[in-house]
Structures are given as C-alpha cells and as structure tokens.
Short mmCIF file of C-alpha atoms in Angstrom, two decimals:
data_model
loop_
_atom_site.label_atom_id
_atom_site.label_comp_id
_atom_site.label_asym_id
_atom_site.label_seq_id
_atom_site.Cartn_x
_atom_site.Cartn_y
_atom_site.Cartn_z
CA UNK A 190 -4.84 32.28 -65.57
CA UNK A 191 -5.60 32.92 -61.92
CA UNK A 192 -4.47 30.77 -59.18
CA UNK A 193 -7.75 29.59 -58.49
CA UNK A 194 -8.34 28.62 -62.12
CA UNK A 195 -5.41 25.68 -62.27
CA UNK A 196 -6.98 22.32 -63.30
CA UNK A 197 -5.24 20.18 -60.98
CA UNK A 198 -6.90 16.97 -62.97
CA UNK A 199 -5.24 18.51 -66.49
CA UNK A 200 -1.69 18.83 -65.26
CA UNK A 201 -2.18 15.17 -63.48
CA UNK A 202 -3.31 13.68 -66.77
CA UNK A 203 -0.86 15.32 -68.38
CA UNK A 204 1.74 13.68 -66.30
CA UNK A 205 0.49 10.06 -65.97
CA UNK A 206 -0.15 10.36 -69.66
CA UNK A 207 3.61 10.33 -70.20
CA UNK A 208 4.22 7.15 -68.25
CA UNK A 209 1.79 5.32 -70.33
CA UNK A 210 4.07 2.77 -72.78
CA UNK A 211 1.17 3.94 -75.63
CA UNK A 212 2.07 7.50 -75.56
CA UNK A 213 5.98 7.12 -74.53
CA UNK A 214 6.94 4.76 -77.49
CA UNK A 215 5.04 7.35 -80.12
CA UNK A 216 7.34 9.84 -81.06
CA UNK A 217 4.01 12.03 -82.46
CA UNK A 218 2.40 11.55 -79.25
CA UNK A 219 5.65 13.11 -77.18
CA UNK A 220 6.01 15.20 -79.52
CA UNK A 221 3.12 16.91 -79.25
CA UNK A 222 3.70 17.17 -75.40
CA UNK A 223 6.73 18.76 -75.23
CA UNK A 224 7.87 21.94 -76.22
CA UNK A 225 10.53 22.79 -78.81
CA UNK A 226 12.76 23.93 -76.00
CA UNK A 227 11.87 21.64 -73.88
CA UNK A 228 14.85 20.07 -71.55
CA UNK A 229 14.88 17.15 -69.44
CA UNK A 230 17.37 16.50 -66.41
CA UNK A 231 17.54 12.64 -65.57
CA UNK A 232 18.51 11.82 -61.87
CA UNK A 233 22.07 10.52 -62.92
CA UNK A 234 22.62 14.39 -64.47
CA UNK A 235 22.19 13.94 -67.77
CA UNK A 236 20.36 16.55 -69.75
CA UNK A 237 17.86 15.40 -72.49
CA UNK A 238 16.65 18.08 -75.35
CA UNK A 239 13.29 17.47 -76.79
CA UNK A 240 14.95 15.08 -79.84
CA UNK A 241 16.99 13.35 -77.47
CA UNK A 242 13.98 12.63 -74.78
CA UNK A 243 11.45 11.73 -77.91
CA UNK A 244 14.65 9.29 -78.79
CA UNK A 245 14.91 7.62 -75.76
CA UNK A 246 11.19 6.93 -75.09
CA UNK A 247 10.69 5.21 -78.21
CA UNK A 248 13.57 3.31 -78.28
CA UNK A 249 12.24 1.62 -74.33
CA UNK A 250 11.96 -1.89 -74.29
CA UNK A 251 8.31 -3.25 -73.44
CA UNK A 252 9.48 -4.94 -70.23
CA UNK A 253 11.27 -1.24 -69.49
CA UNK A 254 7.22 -0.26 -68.93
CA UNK A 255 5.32 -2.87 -67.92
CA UNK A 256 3.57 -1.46 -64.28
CA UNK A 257 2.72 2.83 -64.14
CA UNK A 258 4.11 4.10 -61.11
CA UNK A 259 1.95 5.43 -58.77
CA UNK A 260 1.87 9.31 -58.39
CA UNK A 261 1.97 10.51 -54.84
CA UNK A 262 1.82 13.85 -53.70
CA UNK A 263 1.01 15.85 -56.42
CA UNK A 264 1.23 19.57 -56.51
CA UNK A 265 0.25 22.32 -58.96
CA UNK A 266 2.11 25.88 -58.00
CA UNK A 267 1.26 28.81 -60.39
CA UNK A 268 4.99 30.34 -61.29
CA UNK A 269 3.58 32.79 -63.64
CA UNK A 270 0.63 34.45 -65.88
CA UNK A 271 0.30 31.48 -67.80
CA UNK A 272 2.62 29.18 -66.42
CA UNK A 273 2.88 26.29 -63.48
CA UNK A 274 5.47 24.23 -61.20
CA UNK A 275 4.26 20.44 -61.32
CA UNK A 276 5.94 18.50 -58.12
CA UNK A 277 4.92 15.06 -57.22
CA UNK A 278 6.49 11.69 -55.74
CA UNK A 279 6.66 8.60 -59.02
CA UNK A 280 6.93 5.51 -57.57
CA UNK A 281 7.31 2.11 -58.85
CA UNK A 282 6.83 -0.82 -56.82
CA UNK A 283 8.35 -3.52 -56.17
CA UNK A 284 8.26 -6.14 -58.20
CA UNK A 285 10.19 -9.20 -58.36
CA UNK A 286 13.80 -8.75 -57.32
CA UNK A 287 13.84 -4.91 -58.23
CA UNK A 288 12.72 -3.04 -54.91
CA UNK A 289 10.18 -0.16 -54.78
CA UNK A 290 11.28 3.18 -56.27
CA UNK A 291 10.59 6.55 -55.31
CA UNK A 292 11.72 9.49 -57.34
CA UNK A 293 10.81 12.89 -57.17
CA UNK A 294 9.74 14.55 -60.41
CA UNK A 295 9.28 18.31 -61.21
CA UNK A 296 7.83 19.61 -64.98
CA UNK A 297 7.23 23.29 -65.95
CA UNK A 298 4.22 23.45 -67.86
CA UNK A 299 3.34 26.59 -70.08
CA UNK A 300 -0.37 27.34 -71.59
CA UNK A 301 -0.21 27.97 -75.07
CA UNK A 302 -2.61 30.37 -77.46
CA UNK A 303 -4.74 28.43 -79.85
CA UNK A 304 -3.77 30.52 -82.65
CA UNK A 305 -0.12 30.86 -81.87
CA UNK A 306 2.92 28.52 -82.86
CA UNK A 307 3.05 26.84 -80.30
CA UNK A 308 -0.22 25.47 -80.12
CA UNK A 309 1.29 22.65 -82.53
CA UNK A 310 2.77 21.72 -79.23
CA UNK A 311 -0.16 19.97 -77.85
CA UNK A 312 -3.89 21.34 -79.19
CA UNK A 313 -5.41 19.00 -77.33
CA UNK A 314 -4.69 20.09 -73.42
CA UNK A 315 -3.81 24.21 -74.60
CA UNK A 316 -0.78 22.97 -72.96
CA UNK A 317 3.45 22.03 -73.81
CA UNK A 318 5.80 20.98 -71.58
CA UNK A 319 8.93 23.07 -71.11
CA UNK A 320 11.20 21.22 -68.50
CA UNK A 321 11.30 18.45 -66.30
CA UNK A 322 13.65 17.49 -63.78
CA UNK A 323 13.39 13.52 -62.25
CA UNK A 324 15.74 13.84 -58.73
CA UNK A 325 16.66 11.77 -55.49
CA UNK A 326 15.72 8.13 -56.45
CA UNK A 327 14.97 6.36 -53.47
CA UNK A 328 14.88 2.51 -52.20
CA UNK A 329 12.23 1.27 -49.92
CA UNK A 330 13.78 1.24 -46.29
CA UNK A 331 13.81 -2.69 -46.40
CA UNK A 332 15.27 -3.30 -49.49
CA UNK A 333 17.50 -0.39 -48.55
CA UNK A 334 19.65 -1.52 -45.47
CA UNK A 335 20.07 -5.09 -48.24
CA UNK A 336 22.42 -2.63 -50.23
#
C-alpha cells in the first residue's frame, strides 16, 4: 500500500463502526475487528487485551450508548508497508446534566492477506485492529470553569 492508496472512508467506517451499540455489544462483531494482539489503553491508564475489551463492550448498559459521538478531525498517517496511524477528536455532547466530551483517540490498523491467519480478523474490510489508545478527556469550556 502506497500513501496515496489509503481509503480514508474505510478506516473512518471502521472507527464509527465501533461506537455503534449493534456492533459494540456483539462479541463476534468485535471480535472480528480486533486483532489477537490487539491492546487497548483507556484514558484513566488501564490497559485492555482483546478478551478484556470484547468483555467490557458487551457487558455496556444501553443507556451507556445511547447518542454516537461525533468524529472530528480525522486523520489517516501511513506508519508502514501495510500499516496506518488513525488520530481523530470523539466527542459526545452534551446531554442532560453530563457536559460535552472531547477525547482524543488513536488506533493502529494493520491490512491483512486474504489467505493468511489473520484474515479471520475481519474479511470483510482486509483489515484488524492492533491498538488503540483513548487520551486527554476534555470538558466543554462552560461546563468546565462549573467544576
């Protein structure tokens, strides 16, 4: 893959796909986004392995997921032959008394062969998570001074 030749739209529907309550309360569906190594760092530090992270999606509650966040600022940096750096802004708004949320979010995403093992990863984008990292959660500047 040549930097010209990253699908922006894949990576970004690759992304939002995750933060869909359909997909994160199906452990197949995660599954078969992430790879076996696969390693999540949450913004309070704690590190999530693929069983962990499929865990902890499916055991959400409903009301956990009810609005998508919006994606801002999204970013697709080749880091090698067959590998990219996804970097983009999540943010939730406000809703009720929570206030809006802004967190920076980074995934690694590797291509994977169609005949290899790791195509069992996810067939349908030629694609598998390896890492994410979720950092920095920011409060709207209103609702922040309230603190």
């Amino acid at each position: 893959m040549m930097p010209d030749d990253i699908d922006i739209d894949l990576f970004r529907q690759l992304e939002q796909e995750l933060h869909r309550p359909d997909i994160r309360s199906s452990r197949e569906a995660v599954s078969g986004r992430l790879a076996d190594d696969f390693l999540a760092f949450g913004s309070s530090g704690r590190v999530y392995d693929k069983h962990l992270t499929i865990n902890s999606l499916a055991q959400e509650e409903p009301s956990d997921r009810v609005t998508l966040p919006e994606v801002r600022d999204f970013t697709v940096r080749m880091i090698g032959i067959d590998t990219v750096l996804v970097l983009y802004h999540s943010v939730r708004q406000a809703d009720g008394d929570l206030p809006e949320r802004t967190t920076l979010r980074s995934s690694i995403w590797k291509m994977i062969e169609e005949n290899g093992l790791a195509s069992r990863n996810n067939r349908a984008s030629g694609c598998a998570a390896l890492s994410s990292c979720y950092s920095g959660t920011q409060r709207s500047s209103s609702n922040r001074d309230a603190r």
